[in-house]
Each structure stands twice: as C-alpha cells, then as structure tokens.
Amino acid sequence: MTFSSIRSPNDAIVSGVVSPARTAILAAVLALAPFARADNTNKPTSAPDAEPVPLSPLVVSATPTTETHLAEADLASLRSSTSDTASLLQDIPGVSLYGAGGVSSLPAIDGLADDRVRILVDGLQSTPACANHMNPPLSYIDPTSVRSVAVFAGIAPVSVGGDSIGGTIQIDSAPPEFAPAGQGTLIKGQAGGFYRSNGNAKGGNIAATIADQNLSVTYSGSTAESGDYKDGHGNTVTSTYYKSSNQALTFAVEGNGNEIVVRVGHQSIPRQGFANEQMDMVSNQATFLNIDYAGTFDWGTLDGRAYRQDTRHEMNLGADKLTFPMPMIMPMDTCGRDTGYSLKAEIPVAREETLRLGSEFHRFTLNDWWPPVPGTDPWMAPDTFQSINNGRRAVLSVFAEWESKWSQQVTTLLGVRNETVQTDTGNVQGYSTDPTPGYFADATAFNARGHARHDNNWDLTALARFEPDSKSTYEFGYARKARSPNLYERYAWSTNWMASGMINWFGDGNYYVGNLDLKPESAHTLSATADWHDSARQRWELKATPYYTYVQDYIGVNVIGTSTYGESTFNQLQFANHSAELYGLDVSGFVGLWDNNSSGTGRLKGTLGYVHGKSVATGDSLYHLMPLNARLVLEQKVSGWTNAIEWQLVDRKSQVDPLRYEPKTGGYGLVNLRTGYEWKSARVDLGVTNLFNRFYYLPLGGVNFDDYLASGWMGKIGPLAGPGRSLDARVTVKF
Ligand SMILES: [Cu+2]
C-alpha cells in the first residue's frame, strides 16, 4: 500500500496549480510550462527503443514500515553541494530547514520543526545534548553515508511516529552486503572527495566491505571542513565554518532468515560556528552502538533494536566571535546519553490484513554545566553553574496498527500508540550565591519544587486510501499526535538575563526560561492527498496535499522581560502552553518532456509549499514559517550524464513572530546548475550553486548575531545572509 503521507521529492509541478502564488513563482511556472508542452508535441512519446524514465531520488512509498533505497546516481549530485545531511531533504514537499551550524540544520515539516519531528538515523533516536540544539540527530551522519531517506509528514503511522507532532524522518546508511551464493569473498568499496569554492570546503569519504555469504564487515569514514562562506555581495559571513568527521564499523551476520547488524561509530566535530547564536560549538565527540535484529518466521517478521549514544559537547565563543569587541569566554559543557530499544512485529493475519505490534523505549540523560570564569565574580564565578543537573527523560511506548485492504480500490490503516513519558532533574545552583545576579533566588525556588513529571500520551492515526482507477489515488486521514516537553523547556531555571540567553535553539537572539508546569502538546491533523498520474507513473504526476493542524497546548512562549541594547530589542521568554493552528498546501509533480535516443530523457520536476501558522489566542504568527516557495528542476539523463537546471523561488517573509522580533526577509530566486557523469567505476559531479551570485537573506536562518557582536552590541540586529555563488565538484571511485 502506498500512503502518500510519505513524501517523495521526485515529483514536479504542472502549471495552473498556483493561483494564490505571488508573481515570481507564478511567472516561473508559466514560463516553463509552455516549453514543456511544446517539447512534448515534437517528440514521439513512446519511441520503441526508449529507455524507461528512471525513478528519481529519495524515498518512494511502500507500506509504512518498508524502506525504499535511494537511487545512488540521483543523490550524488545533491551531495556535491552540501555536507549538511538535513539539506538532502530540501526537495521533499513540506520540508524546510532552520539554519544553524554548517552541518546542523534543523528540519521542519509543514511548519513544525526540531523536537516536533521524530528523526531516526539507522533506527537510532538521539537527542540534542545542547541548550542550542547544536547537535541534532542529522548532524551525526554525513551525506555520503546516506542511502535512504523517508519522510512521513503529519499523519505518520503510529508504527513510525511517537513523541512528535510534525512527522517522522528516517535516514538510513547502506544495508550490509553479502557475497552472492557460490562466489567466495566479496571485496568492494568506494572513495570520494569534494571541493566547493565558497568557503573553500573540502573533504573525503571512504568505505570498504569484505564479506562472504553470511558475514559482512564494512568500514566507512568521512570528513568535511569549510571556512566561512561569502554572501552574494562578497562579504564573509562569520561563524559559518565547520569541521566534522565520522567513522563507523558495521558487522552483519545472516542466516536462515535472520540478520543481525551491529554498528559502532564515532563522530568528532572540533569546531562549528553558529552565526545566529551567542555561542559556537568548540567540540562535539559522540560514540554510538546500534544493534539491529531482523527475523522472518512462519507468523511474520520481527525487528528488534537496542542502541546507545554518548555525547560530550562543549560550547564557547569560537575563533570568529573572539575577534569582535568585548570578547569574553564562557565554557559550557554537556554530557548526554541516549539509550533505547525497539521491538516491532508485523503479522499478516489474513489475506490483505496486516497487524503491526510494537514496543519502544527511549531514555535521554543530560548534564549541562558551565564552569566558572575566574575574575568574574559574582556573575560567572566562583561556582559552577548547573544548568541541567542529572536530567532524565524516558519514553515507553506500545502500539498496534491494523492495515486492511478492503478491495482493489480501498485500503485503510488504523493505529493507536500509548506513551508514558517521565522527566526529572536534580537540584541546581548558579555561578554564585551573591544575591545580585539572581541565581541564588532562582535556584532556591526551583529546588524547593518537585521536578519529576509524568505524562501519559496517546497517538491515534486513521488513514484511508481510495484508488478508483490506475490514474488517480486519493488519501485522507486524521492523526492525533503528542509530544512532551524537552528537558530545557521544562527545567531551564535561571531568569538571569545572561544565563537565559544561553538557552536558545531558535537562532533569534532572545532569552529563554523553562517552565515546570508545562503540559505535553497534542496535535490534531486532518490532511488529504489527491494524486493524479499516468498509469505507469512514468510520464506525469501531480500531487496536492492540503492539511490543517490544531495543536492543543502548543509549547510557545510568554514575554517576561524586555531589554534594549543599542538599536536592538530582545525579549526574555518563558515557555508556555498556547494552542496554535497551522494549515497549508504541499504540491509536487513532474512531467516527462522528451525520451529519445539522441537526447535521452528529460523531465521537469517541481514542488511548491505554503504554510500558515498562528497562535489561537492572539493571532500572532508562529515562529520561523517558510514563506511560499517553489522549486523547479529541468533534468536530462543521457548516456552516463545527468544534467539539471534548478530554479528555487522563495517569497518574501511577512508572517513573523512579534514575540521574538523575528526579522522579515525579502523574496528571492536562485538558479543552480548540476552535471554528473558516470563512467565505468568513476563518477564526477560538477555544479554551480547560486549561479548568479544573488544576495539574499535566509528566511529561516535566524539573526546574524555575529554582526551584532561586531557592533559591540550596539547595532540593529538583522537576518542572516545566505551563501553566494559556489563552484562544486565531487569525484567518486568504486572498487
Ligand atoms: Cu552547544
């Protein structure tokens, strides 16, 4: 069954679907549409020797628990332009990215971001161990290691959802390979390297496998580093540098329908700048162990997993920020640990009826402490500031899901999931007991209250699919999803202005305080998808998904203080439950343009996204909603070559959150070129990102805190500029 709440990016726009779109986007669609039609009329649509149009990248749908592997060639060109795994999702309808560090963007689905999206890397669930969410799950896998991507928007089946309201992202590395029967030992591998001119980014990756029919061992390693990028005016955007390396060993054993895969790995990020935060990452060291078991039995299949990831993270002012006036140091350390298991059974109970049962557990523990800075008593000395002391967050889930195929035309999926969430933390202290900075009074009040919290959350999903004929599919569904507060939302305790400025994963320069009385947020989503296409889904497709979500007790903020420094005003904000609603539309599609011997295959693909979100009580816009945006890709595949022209269009951002002084940004259009050539065991990718070196501000990039620091906290803080032109090159060799 194919539920299209699983979003795939390999689709394109056909004209006429963008009536509310603003001029630029409409113009773009209309400009290309006649071209598409003209081309079609001139070419035979079914040349006898035509190769089938290859299915394109990333996910495709399947039953909710099945993953489909990427077409390696399609992803290769995307990889050449980024080291940020989250940006591989950029073509998926409804997905946008909050800017953060160069390898740490935070994905949003239909306007719900960060912790509101469940992200699994090889089934492992990790939690940002940082008050700035500098180390989100996707920062732990390099784009070169990614082999499959699945995005489940709003109405994610309960078997893949949980503790999230925006959807689920599953990213997987390559599955283990074994030698074919009777062929002795399999030895294979690949190595690659890349260079990107903007930021002088470079790096490499290597993977090697040795395997027989039952045993397989793979080593993979990658490294990426970049200096600061330049914007379209040629100015350096400071604190956009990074350096990251990942290494992993995968052991796999297979036999009699059983497979065990053990992955161990280490990540090291010695530096990563955050232009939209007061702090930078000065070290992140993480080690993981991830054991997966898959078995096939008479009664069905069983998948079991156990994992652990330990993260040691350090923040401080990085190299760029130290060059500004009034430099200071402020070491901040965290130690986080994720442990968990999952157990899922899939049982075909009757013809066309499947039952999925499962239980999952995820526990995150966190210590966050800020060592004293000598000579700064009583503000940042003489004691260690305990931000989160022995914080714990554990989620135990059970679920059942029933999939029924009623007829050739009708399929339904019903699921229920219960989650018990327990959070707790120990007592805390500030840098000093001196009354002036206020740490002592805040800590005393916090310590006087009980910290243990217990939430009992329910998720429900109901999806129905109607396929009246081979050319159309309609789906509609309802989901109730819940998410309990994270440790900082509940337990960040200091109202001291400086300390609360460190609690910020929004990139907005504001100051955040937790709230012990926060309740879980629960989302009610209604969504429908109409999918029209040719019978084989080879020549054209148009898919539209309108959605509406009401989030009861949405974790928003209350203003508890305001300060003006120079020309900029900031708020101190305390997390608070305020119901919110979001609605929007995701459109995607493609149309085949030509298919012949001399010029191969050509298609136009596109996506369009619109989201609106507001607080129900005040009508204020929610923070960081991607403006109306569209992406058009004209792609050609011919004898080893893959060529693409990409046009990315983003409307001005006028819906902004007044509580955070969110800056507005202008509309823009970017043109990217990509070409790849595959020859025997080698592949070369070349590209130009932002061909016309257009200057633009990132709508979800947050503020440029570095520029504000450079002004000595005097200037007017503004949005962060996106990167200017970059020449990108990647070479990959298989052996
Ligand atoms: Cu951090």
XYZ file of C-alpha atoms and ligand atoms in Angstrom:
736
model
C 0.000 0.000 0.000
C 1.187 3.472 -0.758
C 0.259 6.152 1.674
C 1.304 9.448 0.258
C 1.810 10.971 3.638
C 5.180 9.529 2.810
C 6.551 12.391 0.806
C 8.837 11.902 -2.104
C 10.700 14.728 -3.787
C 10.792 13.212 -7.226
C 7.768 14.966 -8.500
C 7.083 18.106 -10.400
C 4.647 20.895 -10.834
C 2.307 21.162 -13.724
C 1.089 24.623 -14.411
C -2.150 26.069 -13.148
C -1.965 24.939 -9.558
C -0.516 28.085 -8.118
C -3.382 30.532 -8.150
C -2.508 32.163 -4.826
C 1.152 32.245 -5.662
C 2.853 35.520 -5.931
C 4.102 36.874 -9.184
C 7.584 35.489 -9.341
C 6.615 31.921 -8.624
C 3.642 32.027 -10.932
C 5.781 33.516 -13.666
C 8.320 30.787 -13.238
C 5.807 28.015 -13.550
C 4.104 29.585 -16.527
C 7.398 30.308 -18.222
C 8.395 26.694 -18.157
C 5.036 25.092 -18.792
C 4.627 26.061 -22.471
C 8.144 24.911 -23.051
C 7.178 21.564 -21.646
C 4.161 21.261 -23.874
C 6.000 22.413 -26.960
C 8.670 19.882 -26.431
C 6.236 17.072 -25.911
C 4.451 17.677 -29.153
C 7.660 17.458 -31.119
C 8.926 14.237 -29.665
C 7.464 10.801 -30.065
C 6.120 9.925 -26.665
C 6.897 6.269 -26.940
C 9.922 5.685 -29.083
C 10.263 1.923 -29.491
C 13.784 1.937 -28.105
C 13.048 4.431 -25.360
C 14.584 3.612 -22.051
C 12.176 3.759 -19.186
C 12.406 7.006 -17.284
C 14.323 6.153 -14.178
C 12.603 6.726 -10.899
C 14.218 9.523 -9.071
C 15.735 10.105 -5.729
C 14.943 9.593 -2.138
C 12.023 7.794 -0.911
C 9.284 6.274 -2.570
C 6.406 4.928 -0.845
C 5.682 1.487 0.290
C 3.934 0.059 3.253
C 4.633 2.276 6.225
C 7.321 0.023 7.594
C 9.143 -0.590 4.353
C 12.059 1.495 3.279
C 12.997 2.045 -0.301
C 16.574 2.666 -1.185
C 17.824 5.732 -2.932
C 18.885 5.759 -6.493
C 22.528 6.391 -5.803
C 23.097 8.340 -9.014
C 20.277 10.739 -8.233
C 21.584 11.613 -4.814
C 25.177 12.004 -5.900
C 24.689 15.435 -7.386
C 22.871 16.703 -4.290
C 25.764 15.513 -2.177
C 28.259 17.539 -4.145
C 26.638 20.755 -2.983
C 26.344 20.086 0.742
C 27.853 18.454 3.821
C 24.637 19.038 5.740
C 22.575 15.857 5.693
C 19.364 17.730 6.518
C 19.644 19.587 3.224
C 19.218 16.307 1.326
C 15.573 16.712 2.331
C 15.181 20.071 0.644
C 13.280 18.753 -2.388
C 10.681 16.952 -0.309
C 7.354 18.783 -0.332
C 6.601 20.452 3.003
C 10.142 20.194 4.346
C 12.081 23.342 5.213
C 15.242 23.845 7.237
C 16.024 26.058 10.224
C 19.530 27.360 9.686
C 22.075 26.536 12.374
C 25.676 25.376 12.009
C 27.001 24.253 8.618
C 26.268 20.582 9.318
C 23.465 21.016 11.861
C 20.327 22.374 10.156
C 17.042 21.520 11.833
C 14.319 20.114 9.554
C 10.733 21.337 9.763
C 7.769 19.508 8.245
C 4.705 21.585 7.404
C 5.834 24.295 9.828
C 6.680 22.038 12.790
C 10.407 21.766 13.482
C 13.207 20.400 15.571
C 11.957 18.275 18.507
C 8.498 18.252 16.941
C 9.850 15.973 14.218
C 10.976 12.469 15.094
C 14.312 11.748 13.433
C 15.851 8.292 13.302
C 19.319 7.568 11.903
C 19.592 3.834 11.245
C 16.733 3.489 13.718
C 18.695 5.212 16.469
C 16.963 8.084 18.195
C 19.306 10.722 19.582
C 18.527 13.950 21.398
C 20.338 17.248 21.002
C 22.600 17.436 24.059
C 22.890 21.195 23.964
C 20.833 24.205 25.046
C 21.210 25.485 21.459
C 20.418 22.132 19.767
C 23.785 22.324 18.018
C 23.991 18.544 17.719
C 20.657 17.412 16.273
C 20.251 13.821 15.013
C 21.108 14.505 11.372
C 24.442 16.093 12.338
C 25.605 12.565 13.191
C 25.570 11.184 9.653
C 27.484 12.509 6.663
C 25.563 12.886 3.353
C 27.943 10.401 1.715
C 26.758 7.691 4.120
C 23.054 8.230 3.448
C 21.401 5.575 1.284
C 17.735 6.004 2.005
C 15.520 8.777 3.216
C 11.885 8.526 4.193
C 9.761 11.413 5.350
C 6.378 10.795 6.961
C 4.528 14.081 7.218
C 1.828 14.968 9.791
C -0.107 11.720 9.616
C 2.780 9.353 10.247
C 1.601 5.807 11.030
C 1.936 5.082 14.758
C 4.486 2.372 13.942
C 6.978 5.036 12.861
C 5.788 8.009 14.905
C 5.776 8.813 18.578
C 6.812 11.680 20.848
C 6.484 14.108 17.950
C 3.693 16.058 16.274
C 5.207 17.097 12.938
C 6.113 13.747 11.429
C 8.997 11.341 11.165
C 12.232 11.344 9.193
C 14.057 8.049 8.738
C 17.570 8.194 7.366
C 19.497 5.003 6.788
C 23.033 4.183 5.790
C 23.817 1.396 3.334
C 22.453 -2.017 4.293
C 25.124 -4.683 4.762
C 26.144 -6.572 1.643
C 26.923 -10.275 1.458
C 28.665 -12.291 -1.253
C 26.290 -13.949 -3.730
C 25.969 -17.728 -3.289
C 28.948 -19.659 -4.582
C 31.070 -16.584 -5.242
C 33.599 -16.723 -2.431
C 34.607 -13.470 -0.842
C 33.145 -10.116 -1.729
C 35.536 -7.196 -1.534
C 34.327 -3.784 -2.594
C 34.413 -0.186 -1.670
C 34.371 3.374 -2.760
C 36.286 6.549 -2.140
C 35.406 10.120 -2.901
C 36.472 13.681 -2.454
C 34.838 17.069 -2.880
C 35.649 20.736 -3.155
C 33.347 23.742 -3.020
C 34.745 27.161 -3.779
C 32.538 29.193 -1.428
C 34.084 28.677 1.993
C 36.891 26.622 0.483
C 35.072 23.498 1.639
C 36.722 20.148 1.143
C 36.583 16.623 2.384
C 36.576 12.983 1.534
C 34.909 9.708 2.248
C 35.898 6.084 2.035
C 34.029 2.839 2.541
C 35.226 -0.734 2.219
C 33.407 -4.029 2.639
C 34.663 -7.571 2.989
C 32.034 -10.259 3.136
C 31.189 -13.872 2.466
C 27.661 -15.231 2.216
C 26.908 -14.976 5.912
C 29.296 -12.463 7.377
C 29.942 -8.891 6.323
C 32.220 -6.183 7.689
C 32.209 -2.588 6.449
C 34.297 0.379 7.432
C 33.148 3.839 6.469
C 34.712 7.173 7.197
C 34.131 10.718 6.064
C 35.456 14.148 6.762
C 34.262 17.598 5.766
C 35.517 21.037 6.574
C 34.750 24.528 5.467
C 35.753 28.074 6.188
C 33.218 30.884 6.397
C 31.104 31.341 3.309
C 30.713 34.584 1.413
C 27.321 36.105 0.662
C 26.214 37.426 -2.737
C 27.900 40.762 -2.060
C 31.223 39.030 -1.481
C 31.191 39.696 2.252
C 32.317 36.941 4.609
C 29.536 35.622 6.829
C 31.439 34.863 10.002
C 30.869 31.789 12.177
C 29.702 29.638 9.276
C 32.820 27.436 9.329
C 32.796 23.795 10.387
C 34.849 20.658 10.554
C 33.335 17.233 11.065
C 34.444 13.627 10.783
C 32.511 10.392 11.131
C 33.732 6.833 11.314
C 31.737 3.632 11.610
C 32.221 -0.105 11.541
C 29.333 -2.349 10.562
C 29.286 -6.077 11.306
C 26.496 -8.200 9.928
C 25.610 -11.871 10.222
C 22.912 -13.527 8.145
C 21.443 -16.989 8.110
C 18.109 -18.853 7.982
C 16.058 -15.718 7.546
C 17.722 -13.952 10.441
C 20.058 -10.990 10.262
C 21.967 -9.179 12.975
C 23.656 -5.873 12.195
C 25.948 -4.214 14.713
C 27.078 -0.657 14.049
C 29.643 1.152 16.139
C 30.857 4.603 15.324
C 32.400 7.833 16.431
C 31.797 11.404 15.417
C 34.136 14.291 16.056
C 33.341 17.941 15.408
C 36.268 20.034 16.641
C 34.643 23.290 15.523
C 31.381 24.553 14.102
C 30.368 28.189 14.026
C 26.811 29.360 14.729
C 26.263 32.789 13.218
C 22.781 33.022 14.729
C 23.772 32.138 18.295
C 25.843 33.767 21.030
C 27.913 30.586 21.262
C 29.730 28.241 18.914
C 30.418 24.553 19.095
C 34.046 24.077 20.092
C 33.878 20.292 20.441
C 31.393 17.503 19.931
C 32.504 13.911 20.468
C 29.960 11.146 20.176
C 30.155 7.371 20.206
C 27.339 5.016 19.373
C 26.495 1.322 19.420
C 23.443 0.239 17.456
C 22.356 -3.403 17.248
C 19.585 -4.443 14.884
C 17.968 -7.833 14.545
C 15.586 -8.798 11.769
C 13.969 -12.210 11.545
C 11.399 -13.927 9.358
C 9.108 -16.505 10.926
C 6.042 -18.538 9.983
C 3.835 -15.955 11.636
C 5.507 -12.838 10.188
C 8.562 -10.672 10.712
C 10.249 -9.354 13.816
C 12.565 -6.376 14.070
C 14.443 -5.679 17.274
C 16.887 -2.923 18.061
C 18.964 -1.774 21.002
C 21.181 1.292 20.962
C 23.210 3.722 22.957
C 24.865 7.002 22.048
C 27.139 9.008 24.333
C 27.782 12.647 23.506
C 30.283 15.021 25.048
C 29.651 18.539 23.852
C 31.411 21.843 24.518
C 30.349 25.370 23.635
C 32.234 28.607 23.895
C 32.951 31.585 21.730
C 34.623 30.337 18.577
C 37.503 31.872 16.660
C 35.442 34.448 14.728
C 33.490 35.732 17.714
C 36.692 36.198 19.716
C 37.855 38.842 17.224
C 34.930 41.163 17.988
C 34.919 43.973 20.571
C 34.386 42.898 24.159
C 35.386 39.272 23.620
C 34.820 37.007 26.563
C 34.958 33.328 27.215
C 32.195 31.230 28.613
C 32.797 27.495 28.676
C 29.604 25.424 28.614
C 29.731 21.651 28.785
C 27.229 18.918 28.315
C 27.252 15.188 28.612
C 24.277 13.383 27.092
C 23.361 9.757 26.714
C 20.605 8.173 24.637
C 19.670 4.558 25.253
C 16.771 2.674 23.818
C 15.223 -0.357 22.290
C 12.516 -1.063 19.806
C 10.657 -4.253 19.088
C 8.281 -4.468 16.141
C 6.339 -7.404 14.799
C 4.486 -7.477 11.508
C 1.888 -10.200 11.301
C -0.163 -10.986 8.191
C -3.336 -12.092 9.970
C -5.410 -12.804 6.908
C -5.290 -12.243 3.216
C -4.928 -8.466 2.767
C -4.823 -7.812 6.503
C -1.665 -6.916 8.387
C -1.220 -6.299 12.084
C 1.801 -4.434 13.453
C 2.581 -4.542 17.135
C 5.472 -2.915 18.865
C 7.091 -1.501 21.937
C 9.777 1.141 22.103
C 11.793 2.725 24.851
C 13.995 5.788 24.684
C 15.847 7.339 27.597
C 17.905 10.508 27.454
C 20.083 11.666 30.324
C 21.757 15.050 30.384
C 24.183 17.045 32.440
C 24.728 20.641 31.392
C 27.191 22.679 33.435
C 29.098 25.930 32.948
C 32.496 26.116 34.658
C 33.341 29.376 36.453
C 35.349 32.065 34.658
C 37.993 33.356 37.113
C 37.783 37.026 37.942
C 34.121 37.481 37.041
C 32.536 37.122 40.495
C 29.689 37.093 41.195
C 28.346 36.964 37.625
C 30.258 33.967 36.257
C 32.218 32.732 39.264
C 33.228 31.354 41.720
C 30.946 28.296 41.422
C 29.997 26.030 38.549
C 26.617 26.938 37.059
C 24.428 23.847 36.891
C 22.048 24.322 34.001
C 20.603 20.795 33.928
C 21.779 18.567 36.748
C 21.240 14.878 36.147
C 18.299 15.446 33.819
C 16.339 12.396 32.721
C 13.661 11.894 30.107
C 12.302 8.418 29.409
C 9.588 7.425 26.949
C 7.998 3.977 26.991
C 5.670 3.254 24.072
C 3.407 0.474 22.905
C 1.453 0.498 19.681
C -0.863 -1.519 17.484
C -1.596 -0.822 13.857
C -4.054 -2.542 11.536
C -3.804 -2.325 7.781
C -6.681 -3.683 5.691
C -7.159 -3.918 2.005
C -10.948 -3.955 1.651
C -10.938 -4.207 -2.103
C -8.783 -3.457 -5.089
C -9.710 0.198 -4.554
C -9.859 0.754 -0.806
C -7.193 0.391 1.864
C -7.257 1.602 5.455
C -4.745 1.955 8.229
C -5.705 2.398 11.867
C -3.254 2.775 14.689
C -3.088 3.579 18.371
C 0.016 4.295 20.403
C 0.391 4.920 24.105
C 3.399 6.679 25.566
C 4.442 7.116 29.142
C 6.908 9.969 29.489
C 8.793 10.585 32.691
C 11.123 13.515 33.195
C 13.112 14.551 36.225
C 16.169 16.539 37.225
C 18.255 17.156 40.320
C 18.785 20.374 42.247
C 20.737 23.202 40.680
C 22.985 26.121 41.568
C 24.180 29.294 39.880
C 27.648 30.790 39.465
C 27.433 32.363 42.898
C 25.198 32.765 45.927
C 25.559 36.532 45.760
C 22.015 37.995 45.528
C 22.894 40.458 42.733
C 22.771 38.203 39.652
C 19.644 36.458 40.972
C 20.959 32.914 40.604
C 20.525 32.101 44.256
C 16.868 33.136 44.465
C 16.005 31.291 41.226
C 17.855 28.124 42.228
C 16.284 28.152 45.691
C 12.799 28.481 44.225
C 13.493 25.771 41.635
C 14.986 23.381 44.197
C 12.012 23.874 46.530
C 9.676 22.290 43.979
C 9.408 18.673 42.915
C 10.887 18.118 39.464
C 9.519 14.715 38.497
C 6.811 14.893 35.830
C 4.749 12.108 34.375
C 2.827 12.372 31.096
C 0.565 9.793 29.569
C 0.203 10.491 25.851
C -1.980 8.921 23.179
C -1.424 8.907 19.447
C -4.138 7.872 17.025
C -3.875 7.562 13.278
C -6.586 6.774 10.767
C -5.781 6.770 7.073
C -7.848 5.678 4.102
C -6.787 5.307 0.536
C -9.065 5.183 -2.464
C -7.729 4.239 -5.856
C -10.684 4.364 -8.275
C -8.540 3.688 -11.334
C -4.924 3.430 -12.401
C -4.646 7.184 -12.905
C -5.732 8.614 -9.606
C -5.298 7.999 -5.935
C -6.966 9.824 -3.070
C -5.991 9.602 0.538
C -7.285 11.272 3.622
C -6.520 10.878 7.218
C -6.675 12.113 10.765
C -3.964 11.925 13.370
C -3.668 12.843 16.981
C -0.033 13.154 17.987
C 1.530 14.196 21.268
C 4.935 15.433 22.377
C 6.094 16.020 25.923
C 8.358 18.985 26.705
C 12.105 18.539 26.361
C 14.378 18.945 29.382
C 15.193 22.605 28.700
C 11.573 23.562 28.087
C 10.711 22.159 31.500
C 13.831 22.661 33.565
C 15.859 25.670 32.342
C 15.555 27.596 35.574
C 17.527 30.844 35.580
C 15.868 34.195 34.877
C 19.259 35.902 34.947
C 19.422 37.750 31.658
C 22.813 36.390 30.563
C 22.084 32.794 31.612
C 18.714 32.717 29.860
C 20.387 33.924 26.658
C 22.273 30.641 26.552
C 19.004 28.689 26.365
C 18.112 29.238 22.733
C 17.732 26.792 19.857
C 15.809 29.296 17.760
C 18.662 31.389 16.373
C 16.701 34.544 17.223
C 18.922 36.221 19.837
C 16.260 36.069 22.556
C 16.410 34.764 26.126
C 14.562 31.651 27.261
C 13.398 30.298 30.608
C 11.830 26.893 31.264
C 8.531 26.148 32.930
C 7.952 23.324 35.425
C 4.217 23.478 34.756
C 4.386 22.771 31.018
C 1.997 20.173 29.671
C 2.592 17.990 26.614
C 1.421 19.457 23.313
C -1.013 17.424 21.237
C -1.746 17.945 17.576
C -4.905 17.070 15.674
C -4.151 16.901 11.974
C -6.510 16.482 9.050
C -4.964 16.015 5.688
C -5.888 14.780 2.233
C -3.882 13.971 -0.844
C -5.036 13.861 -4.423
C -2.575 12.192 -6.732
C -3.188 12.191 -10.484
C -0.781 10.451 -12.794
C -0.429 8.283 -15.873
C -0.976 4.566 -15.289
C 2.713 3.742 -15.046
C 3.657 6.912 -13.152
C 6.315 7.436 -15.782
C 5.116 10.414 -17.816
C 3.496 12.787 -15.408
C 2.170 13.183 -11.925
C 0.526 15.951 -9.942
C 0.030 15.592 -6.256
C -1.562 18.070 -3.873
C -1.790 17.759 -0.096
C -3.761 20.344 1.863
C -3.515 19.993 5.637
C -4.832 21.533 8.818
C -3.379 21.042 12.293
C -4.720 22.255 15.598
C -2.099 21.990 18.316
C -3.600 21.950 21.758
C -1.176 23.316 24.380
C 1.419 24.143 21.705
C 4.620 24.961 23.551
C 5.009 28.636 22.781
C 6.239 31.499 24.952
C 5.194 34.312 27.282
C 7.178 37.534 27.455
C 8.616 38.002 30.953
C 11.153 40.731 30.228
C 12.415 43.111 27.565
C 15.792 44.748 27.110
C 17.264 47.069 24.555
C 20.950 47.028 23.777
C 21.975 49.706 21.319
C 19.471 49.697 18.463
C 18.178 46.169 19.135
C 15.460 44.965 21.454
C 15.188 41.434 22.801
C 12.637 39.591 24.875
C 13.049 37.231 27.759
C 10.575 34.464 27.055
C 9.218 31.702 29.239
C 7.911 28.544 27.603
C 4.145 28.293 27.990
C 1.292 26.264 26.514
C -0.662 28.263 23.935
C -2.855 26.456 21.458
C -1.941 27.074 17.843
C -3.168 26.191 14.407
C -1.356 25.612 11.159
C -2.619 24.990 7.688
C -1.037 24.800 4.301
C -0.613 23.110 0.996
C 2.139 20.971 -0.487
C 2.180 20.393 -4.214
C 4.565 18.283 -6.208
C 4.724 16.712 -9.603
C 6.670 16.015 -12.726
C 6.153 15.866 -16.424
C 8.249 13.947 -18.929
C 9.429 16.247 -21.714
C 11.287 14.012 -24.080
C 12.526 10.475 -24.386
C 14.624 9.532 -27.375
C 17.988 8.202 -28.432
C 19.862 11.385 -29.095
C 18.881 13.478 -26.108
C 17.986 10.797 -23.593
C 15.163 11.547 -21.212
C 14.093 14.905 -19.942
C 11.648 15.844 -17.286
C 10.509 18.863 -15.391
C 10.002 18.320 -11.684
C 8.742 20.693 -9.116
C 7.430 21.302 -5.658
C 5.501 24.115 -4.082
C 4.939 24.717 -0.391
C 2.749 27.074 1.556
C 2.221 27.121 5.309
C 0.465 29.489 7.655
C 0.505 29.173 11.428
C -0.706 31.290 14.317
C -1.386 31.317 17.995
C -5.110 30.759 18.509
C -5.453 33.228 21.382
C -3.505 36.162 19.972
C -3.459 35.520 16.222
C 0.297 36.128 16.270
C 2.259 34.218 13.663
C 4.233 31.220 14.838
C 7.999 31.493 14.602
C 10.002 30.557 11.501
C 7.406 29.587 8.945
C 8.796 29.133 5.463
C 7.268 31.653 3.054
C 5.553 30.448 -0.098
C 8.253 28.659 -2.033
C 8.727 26.607 -5.160
C 11.445 24.593 -6.752
C 11.604 23.676 -10.419
C 14.148 21.283 -11.842
C 14.691 20.607 -15.511
C 16.597 17.351 -15.678
C 18.178 15.422 -18.528
C 19.660 11.933 -18.420
C 21.619 10.811 -21.431
C 24.317 8.130 -21.792
C 26.039 8.449 -18.451
C 25.234 12.130 -17.987
C 22.759 13.633 -15.568
C 22.239 17.340 -16.138
C 19.978 19.636 -14.201
C 18.989 23.263 -14.007
C 17.270 24.112 -10.775
C 15.273 27.215 -10.028
C 14.465 27.911 -6.420
C 11.945 30.644 -5.674
C 11.057 31.977 -2.261
C 8.533 34.668 -1.494
C 9.218 37.472 0.961
C 8.615 36.516 4.564
C 5.931 38.725 6.025
C 4.426 36.353 8.609
C 6.743 36.877 11.558
C 6.533 36.186 15.267
C 6.327 39.523 17.118
C 7.227 37.927 20.465
C 10.679 37.108 19.100
C 11.204 40.224 16.984
C 11.580 37.863 14.064
C 13.026 39.803 11.119
C 11.221 39.914 7.778
C 13.120 38.799 4.701
C 12.760 39.605 1.023
C 11.813 37.233 -1.762
C 14.470 35.768 -3.999
C 15.194 33.343 -6.782
C 18.286 31.194 -7.121
C 19.498 29.222 -10.087
C 21.670 26.145 -9.587
C 23.337 24.027 -12.260
C 24.426 20.444 -11.845
C 26.005 17.910 -14.105
C 27.219 14.428 -13.341
C 28.960 11.892 -15.499
C 29.295 8.234 -14.648
C 31.915 6.217 -16.453
C 32.757 2.627 -15.551
C 33.515 2.783 -11.831
C 34.016 6.517 -11.582
C 31.615 9.386 -11.206
C 32.289 13.103 -11.482
C 29.821 15.744 -10.354
C 30.166 19.418 -11.089
C 27.781 22.152 -10.094
C 27.271 25.822 -9.598
C 25.153 26.791 -6.633
C 23.595 30.271 -6.796
C 24.785 30.776 -10.376
C 24.052 34.498 -10.466
C 25.632 35.140 -7.075
C 22.329 36.515 -5.836
C 22.386 38.194 -2.432
C 19.520 37.060 -0.208
C 18.552 36.609 3.401
C 17.716 33.138 4.677
C 14.033 33.170 5.687
C 14.671 30.542 8.366
C 18.312 31.429 9.051
C 17.616 33.402 12.213
C 19.546 36.565 13.068
C 23.140 37.460 12.314
C 24.354 37.539 15.893
C 27.962 37.855 14.769
C 27.312 41.188 13.075
C 25.591 42.386 16.203
C 28.593 41.310 18.303
C 30.882 43.077 15.846
C 28.943 46.274 16.501
C 29.720 45.907 20.213
C 26.045 45.086 20.987
C 25.109 48.477 19.559
C 23.797 47.879 16.040
C 20.449 46.801 14.663
C 20.309 43.017 14.598
C 19.064 41.621 11.288
C 18.614 38.422 9.329
C 21.434 36.197 8.150
C 22.546 36.298 4.526
C 22.660 33.077 2.523
C 25.722 31.895 0.615
C 26.715 33.436 -2.706
C 27.944 31.549 -5.727
C 29.886 28.341 -5.239
C 31.563 26.036 -7.737
C 31.117 22.498 -6.503
C 32.995 19.386 -7.554
C 32.946 15.799 -6.387
C 34.714 12.683 -7.601
C 33.708 9.172 -6.549
C 35.525 5.991 -7.468
C 34.229 2.491 -6.801
C 36.489 -0.510 -6.471
Cu 26.002 23.638 22.173
